[in-house]
Amino acid sequence: MLDDNEFTKAKELYSLGFKNAKADRFQPLLKYYKDLTGFKETEAAAIMHHQISQYGPVCNICGKPYRTPAAIFCAACGDRID
Ligand SMILES: [Zn+2]
């Protein structure tokens, strides 16, 4: 998962990939993600779903993200947000 600053850079690299006709056009984005996370992602589009703030705050009970910023309860443990 990427924080908002990391995600902004990833989005820039993703946009540049669309402007590049070469077969390895998303290589700069895939390398950036691998350097940040250690995970060798092969699908550039998947990285566009890896912005941690898209998944809402972290649950105080189980530590998992609430899944959306508008969630009213934790899908993992059922804890309700007050
Ligand atoms: Zn929870």
Coordinates of C-alpha atoms and ligand atoms in Angstrom, one line a residue:
M1 CA 0.0 0.0 0.0
L2 CA 1.1 3.5 -0.8
D3 CA 0.6 6.7 1.2
D4 CA -0.8 9.8 -0.6
N5 CA 2.5 11.2 -1.6
E6 CA 3.8 7.9 -2.9
F7 CA 0.5 7.4 -4.7
T8 CA 0.7 10.8 -6.4
K9 CA 4.1 9.8 -7.8
A10 CA 2.7 6.4 -8.9
K11 CA -0.2 8.1 -10.7
E12 CA 2.2 10.4 -12.6
L13 CA 4.2 7.4 -13.7
Y14 CA 1.0 5.6 -14.7
S15 CA -0.1 8.6 -16.8
L16 CA 3.3 8.7 -18.5
G17 CA 3.0 5.1 -19.3
F18 CA -0.1 5.8 -21.4
K19 CA 1.7 8.4 -23.4
N20 CA 4.5 6.0 -24.2
A21 CA 4.0 3.6 -27.1
K22 CA 6.8 1.1 -26.0
A23 CA 5.8 -2.4 -24.8
D24 CA 7.5 -1.8 -21.4
R25 CA 5.9 1.6 -20.9
F26 CA 4.8 0.9 -17.3
Q27 CA 8.3 -0.3 -16.3
P28 CA 9.1 3.0 -14.4
L29 CA 5.9 2.6 -12.4
L30 CA 6.5 -1.1 -11.7
K31 CA 10.1 -0.4 -10.6
Y32 CA 8.9 2.5 -8.4
Y33 CA 6.4 0.3 -6.7
K34 CA 8.9 -2.6 -6.3
D35 CA 11.5 -0.1 -4.8
L36 CA 8.9 1.2 -2.3
T37 CA 7.2 -2.0 -1.2
G38 CA 9.5 -4.8 -2.2
F39 CA 6.6 -6.4 -4.1
K40 CA 7.2 -7.2 -7.8
E41 CA 3.8 -6.1 -9.1
T42 CA 3.3 -7.0 -12.8
E43 CA 0.0 -5.2 -13.4
A44 CA 0.3 -1.4 -13.5
A45 CA -3.4 -0.9 -13.2
A46 CA -3.5 -2.9 -9.9
I47 CA -1.2 -0.3 -8.4
M48 CA -3.9 2.3 -8.9
H49 CA -5.9 0.5 -6.2
H50 CA -3.0 0.5 -3.7
Q51 CA -3.5 4.0 -2.1
I52 CA -4.0 3.2 1.6
S53 CA -6.3 6.3 2.1
Q54 CA -8.8 4.8 -0.4
Y55 CA -9.5 2.2 2.3
G56 CA -10.3 4.5 5.2
P57 CA -8.9 4.7 8.6
V58 CA -7.3 1.7 10.5
C59 CA -9.5 -0.1 13.0
N60 CA -8.6 0.6 16.6
I61 CA -9.4 -3.0 17.6
C62 CA -7.9 -5.2 14.9
G63 CA -5.7 -2.8 13.0
K64 CA -7.2 -3.5 9.5
P65 CA -8.4 -0.8 7.2
Y66 CA -12.2 -0.1 7.4
R67 CA -12.2 -0.6 3.5
T68 CA -13.8 2.8 2.6
P69 CA -13.4 6.3 4.1
A70 CA -17.2 6.3 4.7
A71 CA -17.4 2.9 6.5
I72 CA -19.3 2.9 9.8
F73 CA -18.0 -0.4 11.0
C74 CA -15.0 -2.7 10.6
A75 CA -15.7 -5.5 8.1
A76 CA -13.0 -7.6 9.7
C77 CA -14.0 -7.6 13.3
G78 CA -17.3 -5.7 13.4
D79 CA -16.1 -2.8 15.6
R80 CA -18.3 0.3 15.1
I81 CA -16.8 3.7 14.5
D82 CA -18.2 6.2 17.0
Ligands
ZN1 ZN -11.5 -4.3 13.2

